[in-house]
Coordinates of C-alpha atoms and ligand atoms in Angstrom, one line a residue:
X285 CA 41.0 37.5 9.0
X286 CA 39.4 36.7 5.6
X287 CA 35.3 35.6 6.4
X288 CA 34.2 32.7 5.3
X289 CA 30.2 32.2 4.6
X290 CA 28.8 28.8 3.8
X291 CA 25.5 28.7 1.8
X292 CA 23.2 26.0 2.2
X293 CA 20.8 25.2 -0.6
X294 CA 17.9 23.1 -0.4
X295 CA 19.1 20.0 -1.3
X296 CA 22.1 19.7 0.9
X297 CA 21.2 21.8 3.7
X298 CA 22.4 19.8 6.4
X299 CA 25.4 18.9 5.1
X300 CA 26.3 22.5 4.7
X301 CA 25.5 23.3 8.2
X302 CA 27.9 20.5 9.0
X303 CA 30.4 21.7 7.1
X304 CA 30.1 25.3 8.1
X305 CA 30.2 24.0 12.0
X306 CA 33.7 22.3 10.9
X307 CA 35.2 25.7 9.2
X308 CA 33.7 27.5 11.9
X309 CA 32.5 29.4 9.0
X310 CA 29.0 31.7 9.1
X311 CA 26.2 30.3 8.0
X312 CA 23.2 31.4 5.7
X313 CA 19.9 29.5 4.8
X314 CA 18.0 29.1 1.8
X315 CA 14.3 29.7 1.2
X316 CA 12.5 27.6 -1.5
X317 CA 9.2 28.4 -3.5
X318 CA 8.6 25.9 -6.5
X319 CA 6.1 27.7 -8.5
X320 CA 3.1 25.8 -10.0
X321 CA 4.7 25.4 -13.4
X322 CA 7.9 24.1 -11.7
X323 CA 9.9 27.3 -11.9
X324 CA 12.1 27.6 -8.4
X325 CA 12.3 30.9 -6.8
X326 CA 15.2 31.0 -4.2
X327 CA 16.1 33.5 -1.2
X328 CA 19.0 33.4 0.8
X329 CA 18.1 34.5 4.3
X330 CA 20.6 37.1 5.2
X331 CA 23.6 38.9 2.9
X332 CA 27.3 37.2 3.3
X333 CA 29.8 39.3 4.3
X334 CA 32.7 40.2 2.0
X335 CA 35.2 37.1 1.9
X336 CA 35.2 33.5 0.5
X337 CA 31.5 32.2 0.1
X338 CA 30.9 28.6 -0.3
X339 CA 27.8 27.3 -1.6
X340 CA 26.9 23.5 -0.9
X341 CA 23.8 21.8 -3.3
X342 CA 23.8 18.6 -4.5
X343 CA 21.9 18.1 -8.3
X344 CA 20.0 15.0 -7.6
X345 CA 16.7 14.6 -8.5
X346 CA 14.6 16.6 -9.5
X347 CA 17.9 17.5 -10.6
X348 CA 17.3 20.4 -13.1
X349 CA 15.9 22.2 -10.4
X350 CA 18.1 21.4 -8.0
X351 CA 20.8 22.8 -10.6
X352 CA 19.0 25.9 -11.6
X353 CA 18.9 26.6 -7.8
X354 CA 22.9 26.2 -7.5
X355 CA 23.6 28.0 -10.3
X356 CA 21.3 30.7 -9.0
X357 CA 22.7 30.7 -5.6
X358 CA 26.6 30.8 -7.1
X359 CA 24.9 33.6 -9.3
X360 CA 23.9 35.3 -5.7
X361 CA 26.7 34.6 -4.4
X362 CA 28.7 36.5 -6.4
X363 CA 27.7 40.1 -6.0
X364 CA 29.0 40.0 -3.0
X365 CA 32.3 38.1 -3.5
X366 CA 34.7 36.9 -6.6
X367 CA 36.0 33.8 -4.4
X368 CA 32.9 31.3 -5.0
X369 CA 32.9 27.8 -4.2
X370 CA 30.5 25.9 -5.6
X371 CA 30.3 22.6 -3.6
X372 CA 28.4 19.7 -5.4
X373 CA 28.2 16.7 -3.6
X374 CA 26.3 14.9 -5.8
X375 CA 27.0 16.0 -9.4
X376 CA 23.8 14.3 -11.5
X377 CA 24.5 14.4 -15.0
X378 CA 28.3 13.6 -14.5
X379 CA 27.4 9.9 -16.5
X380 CA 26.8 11.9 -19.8
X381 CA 30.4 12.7 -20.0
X382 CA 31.4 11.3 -23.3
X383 CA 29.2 10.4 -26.6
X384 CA 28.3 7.2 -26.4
X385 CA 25.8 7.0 -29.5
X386 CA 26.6 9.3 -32.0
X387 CA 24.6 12.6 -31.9
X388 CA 24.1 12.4 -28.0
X389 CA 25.0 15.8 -26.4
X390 CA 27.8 15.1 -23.7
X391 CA 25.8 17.3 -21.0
X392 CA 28.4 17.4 -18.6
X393 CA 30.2 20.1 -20.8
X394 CA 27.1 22.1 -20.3
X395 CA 26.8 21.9 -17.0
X396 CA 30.7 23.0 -17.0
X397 CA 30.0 26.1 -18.8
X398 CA 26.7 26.7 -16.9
X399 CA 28.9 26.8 -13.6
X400 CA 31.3 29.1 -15.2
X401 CA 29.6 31.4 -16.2
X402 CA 27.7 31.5 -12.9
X403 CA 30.4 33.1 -11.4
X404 CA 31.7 29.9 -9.5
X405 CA 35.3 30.4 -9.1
X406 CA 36.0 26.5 -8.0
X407 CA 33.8 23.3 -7.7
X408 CA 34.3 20.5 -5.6
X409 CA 32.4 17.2 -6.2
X410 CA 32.5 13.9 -4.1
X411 CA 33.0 10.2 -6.0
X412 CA 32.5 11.7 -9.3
X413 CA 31.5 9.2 -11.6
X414 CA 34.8 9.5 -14.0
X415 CA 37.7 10.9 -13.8
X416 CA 37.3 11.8 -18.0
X417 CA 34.2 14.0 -16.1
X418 CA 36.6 16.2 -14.6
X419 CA 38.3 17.2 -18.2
X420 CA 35.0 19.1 -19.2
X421 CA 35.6 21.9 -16.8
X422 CA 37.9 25.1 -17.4
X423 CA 37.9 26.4 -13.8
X424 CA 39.4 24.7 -11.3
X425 CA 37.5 21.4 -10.1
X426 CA 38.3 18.9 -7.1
X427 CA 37.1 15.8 -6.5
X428 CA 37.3 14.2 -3.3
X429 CA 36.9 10.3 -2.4
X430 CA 34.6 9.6 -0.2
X431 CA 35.8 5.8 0.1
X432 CA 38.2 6.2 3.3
X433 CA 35.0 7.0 5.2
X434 CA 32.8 4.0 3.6
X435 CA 35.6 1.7 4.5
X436 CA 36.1 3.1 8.2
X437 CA 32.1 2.0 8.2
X438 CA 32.5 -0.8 7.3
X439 CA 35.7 -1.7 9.3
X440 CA 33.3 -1.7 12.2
X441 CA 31.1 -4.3 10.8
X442 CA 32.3 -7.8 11.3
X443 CA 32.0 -9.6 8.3
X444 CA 33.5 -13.2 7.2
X445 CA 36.7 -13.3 5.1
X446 CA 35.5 -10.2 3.3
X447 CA 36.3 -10.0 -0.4
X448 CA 35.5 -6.2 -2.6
X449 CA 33.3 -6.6 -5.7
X450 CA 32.9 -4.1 -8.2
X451 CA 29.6 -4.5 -10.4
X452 CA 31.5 -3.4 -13.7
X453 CA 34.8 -3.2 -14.9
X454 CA 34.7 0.5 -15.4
X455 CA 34.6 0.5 -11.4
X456 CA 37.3 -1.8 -10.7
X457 CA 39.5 0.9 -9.6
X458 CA 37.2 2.5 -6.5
X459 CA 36.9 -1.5 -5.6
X460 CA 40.6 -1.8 -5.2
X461 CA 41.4 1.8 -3.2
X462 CA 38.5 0.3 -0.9
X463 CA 40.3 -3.1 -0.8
X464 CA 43.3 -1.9 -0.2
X465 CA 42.1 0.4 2.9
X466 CA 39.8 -2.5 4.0
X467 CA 43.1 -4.8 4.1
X468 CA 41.3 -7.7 2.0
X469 CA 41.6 -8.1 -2.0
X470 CA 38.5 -7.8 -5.0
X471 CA 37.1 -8.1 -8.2
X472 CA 35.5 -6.6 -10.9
X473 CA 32.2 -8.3 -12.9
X474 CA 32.3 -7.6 -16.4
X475 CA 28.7 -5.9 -16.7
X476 CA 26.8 -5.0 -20.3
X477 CA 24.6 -2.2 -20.2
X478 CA 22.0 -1.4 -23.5
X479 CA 22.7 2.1 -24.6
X480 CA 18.7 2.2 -25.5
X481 CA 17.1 0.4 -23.2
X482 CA 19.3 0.5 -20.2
X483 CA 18.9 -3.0 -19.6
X484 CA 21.9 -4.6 -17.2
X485 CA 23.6 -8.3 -17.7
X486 CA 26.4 -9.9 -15.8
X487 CA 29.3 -11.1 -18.7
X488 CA 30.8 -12.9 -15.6
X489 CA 30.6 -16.7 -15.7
X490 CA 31.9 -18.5 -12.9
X491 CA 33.9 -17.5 -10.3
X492 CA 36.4 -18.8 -7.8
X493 CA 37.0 -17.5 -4.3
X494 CA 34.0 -16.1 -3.3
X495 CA 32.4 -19.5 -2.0
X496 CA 31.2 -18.6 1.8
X497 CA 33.2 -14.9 1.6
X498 CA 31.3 -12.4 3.0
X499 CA 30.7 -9.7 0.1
X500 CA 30.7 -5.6 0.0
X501 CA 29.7 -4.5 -3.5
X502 CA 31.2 -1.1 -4.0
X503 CA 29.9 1.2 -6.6
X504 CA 30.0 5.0 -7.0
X505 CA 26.1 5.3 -6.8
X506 CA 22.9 3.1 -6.9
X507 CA 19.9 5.0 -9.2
X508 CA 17.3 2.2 -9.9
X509 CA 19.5 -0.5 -8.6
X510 CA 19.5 -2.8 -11.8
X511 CA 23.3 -2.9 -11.5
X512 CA 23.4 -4.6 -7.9
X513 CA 20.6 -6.5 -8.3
X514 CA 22.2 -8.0 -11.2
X515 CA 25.7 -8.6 -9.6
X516 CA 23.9 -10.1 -6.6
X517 CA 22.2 -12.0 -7.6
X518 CA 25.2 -13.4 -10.0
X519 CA 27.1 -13.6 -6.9
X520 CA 24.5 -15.9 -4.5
X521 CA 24.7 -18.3 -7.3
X522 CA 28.4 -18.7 -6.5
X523 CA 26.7 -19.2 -3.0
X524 CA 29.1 -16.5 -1.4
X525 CA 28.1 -14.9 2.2
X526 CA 26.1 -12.1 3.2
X527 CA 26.5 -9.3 0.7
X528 CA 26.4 -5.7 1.6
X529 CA 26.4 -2.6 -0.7
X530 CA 28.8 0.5 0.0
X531 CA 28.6 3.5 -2.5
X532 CA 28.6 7.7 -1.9
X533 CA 25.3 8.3 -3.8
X534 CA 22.2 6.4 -3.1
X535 CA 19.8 8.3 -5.3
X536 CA 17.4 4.8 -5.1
X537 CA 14.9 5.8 -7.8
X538 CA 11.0 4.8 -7.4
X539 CA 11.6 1.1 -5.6
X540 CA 15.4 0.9 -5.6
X541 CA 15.6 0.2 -2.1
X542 CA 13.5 -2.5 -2.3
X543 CA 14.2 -4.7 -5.3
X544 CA 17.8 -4.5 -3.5
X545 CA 16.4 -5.4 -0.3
X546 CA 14.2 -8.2 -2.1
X547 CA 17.7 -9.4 -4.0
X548 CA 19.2 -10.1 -1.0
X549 CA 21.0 -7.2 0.5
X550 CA 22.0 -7.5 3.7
X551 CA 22.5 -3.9 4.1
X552 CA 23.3 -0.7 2.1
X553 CA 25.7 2.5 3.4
X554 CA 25.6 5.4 1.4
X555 CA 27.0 9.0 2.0
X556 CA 25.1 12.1 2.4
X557 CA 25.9 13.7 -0.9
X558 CA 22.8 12.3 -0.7
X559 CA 20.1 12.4 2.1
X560 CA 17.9 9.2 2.9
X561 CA 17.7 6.2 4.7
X562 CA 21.6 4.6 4.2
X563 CA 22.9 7.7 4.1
X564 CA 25.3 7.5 7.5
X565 CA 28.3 7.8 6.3
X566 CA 29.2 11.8 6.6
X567 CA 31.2 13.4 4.1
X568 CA 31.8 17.0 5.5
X569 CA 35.2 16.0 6.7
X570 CA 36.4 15.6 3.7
X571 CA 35.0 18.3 2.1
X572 CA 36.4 20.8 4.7
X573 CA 39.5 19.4 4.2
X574 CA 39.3 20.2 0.2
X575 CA 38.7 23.6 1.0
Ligands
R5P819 C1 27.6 2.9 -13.9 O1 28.6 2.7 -14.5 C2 27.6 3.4 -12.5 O2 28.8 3.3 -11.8 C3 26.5 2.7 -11.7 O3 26.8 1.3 -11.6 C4 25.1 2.8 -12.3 O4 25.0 4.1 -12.7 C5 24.0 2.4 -11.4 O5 22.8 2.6 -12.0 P1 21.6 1.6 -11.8 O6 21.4 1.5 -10.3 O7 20.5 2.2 -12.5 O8 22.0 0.2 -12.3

């Protein structure tokens, strides 16, 4: 029977242990030494046998490093097989995917190539952030949607007359696949977003419908959490419910948490693409079943 070996790097290691416990696949640690000028020396801690090796690291911050380590574990990887998954849970860079202003470099397509020429012989991300993402890469990639699970979470959670909101058009359709497998109907907020300064404003007027409804805000990740602070506190002025906040990748830069908290949040669930404190929602399943 072919062998399959599960690599965990640093920054997902748990989740690959999960996921190697639900291929009943083998599985090999990685050792981490940052040097003092930031360089990252990487060891895995035994040799994978001859088979299909997949490598789980997700690139969020400090997320150069945490790519130079995948790339150098793929790398690894590699002189021992030619069937080499990379799985990234949380691809970082996967928003510079087109230019917006002219002479930006669209560093997705570099982080395509990089991943080639690697060695990786597949990738598989969770929730990228757009579908155009996906068009960068010349090896097979997969992206799986990690927005069943959410929605089982929050199908457990007994909220009033709950209505989907998507903070930005550009999300509108992750709010309805999570409205539809929630059973309950959404919107979308028309959002504005600087290219310079990165500064967010709600378009949105007025609404009707959401008077008393209890809210989920669904969005494919939170980083400083200027988008859902925005939309909620748009939305409280409509004097809906209790508002909640469901997305795969919580990367909750410097005091995310709290300015979203402070907003008015009655709670966050994130995935573990990404580890940290709303990070319940487990996304091995789904990986496994990718693979
Ligand atoms: C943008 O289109 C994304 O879907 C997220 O809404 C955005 O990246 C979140 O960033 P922040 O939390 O900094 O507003």
């Amino acid at each position: 029977m072919l062998s399959v070996t599960v690599i965990g790097g640093k920054a997902s290691e748990d989740l690959a242990k999960k996921l190697s416990k639900r291929l009943k696949a083998d599985f090999i640690s990685s050792d981490l030494r940052i040097f003092p000028d930031g360089e990252s020396k990487i060891t895995i801690n035994a040799n994978p046998k001859k088979g299909k090796i997949i490598i789980v690291n997700s690139t969020y911050p400090p997320v150069d490093s945490n790519l130079m380590q995948t790339l150098s574990l793929i790398t690894k990887a590699r002189q021992f097989s030619s069937d080499v998954i990379s799985v990234i849970p949380y691809l970082g860079y996967a928003r510079q995917d087109r230019e917006f202003l002219p002479g930006e470099i669209v560093t997705l397509s570099v982080i395509a190539k990089l991943l080639k020429a690697s060695g990786a012989s597949k990738v598989i991300v969770v929730d990228i952030h757009s579908q155009m993402g996906l068009k960068h890469f010349d090896i097979p990639i997969k992206n799986v949607s990690a927005v069943q699970d959410l929605v089982n979470h929050f199908k457990k959670l007994k909220l009033k007359d709950p209505l989907v909101v998507s903070p930005d058009l550009g999300g509108a359709t992750r709010a309805e696949e999570f409205a539809k497998l929630y059973g309950t109907d959404f919107i979308a907020l028309k959002k504005q977003r600087d290219r310079k300064t990165g500064k967010v404003e709600i378009m949105t007027l007025n609404l009707d419908g959401v008077k008393g409804r209890d809210l989920v805000l669904v969005d494919d990740m939170i980083s400083t959490g200027g988008s859902i602070v925005k939309a909620t506190e748009f939305l409280r002025k409509q004097k809906c419910g209790k508002v909640y906040v469901a997305c795969t990748h919580a990367l909750l830069i410097d005091n995310a948490e709290n300015k979203i908290r402070k907003a008015g949040i009655s709670g966050i669930i994130s995935t573990n693409t990404i580890p940290g404190n709303t990070s319940v929602v487990d996304v091995s399943g789904i990986i496994a079943k990718a693979i």
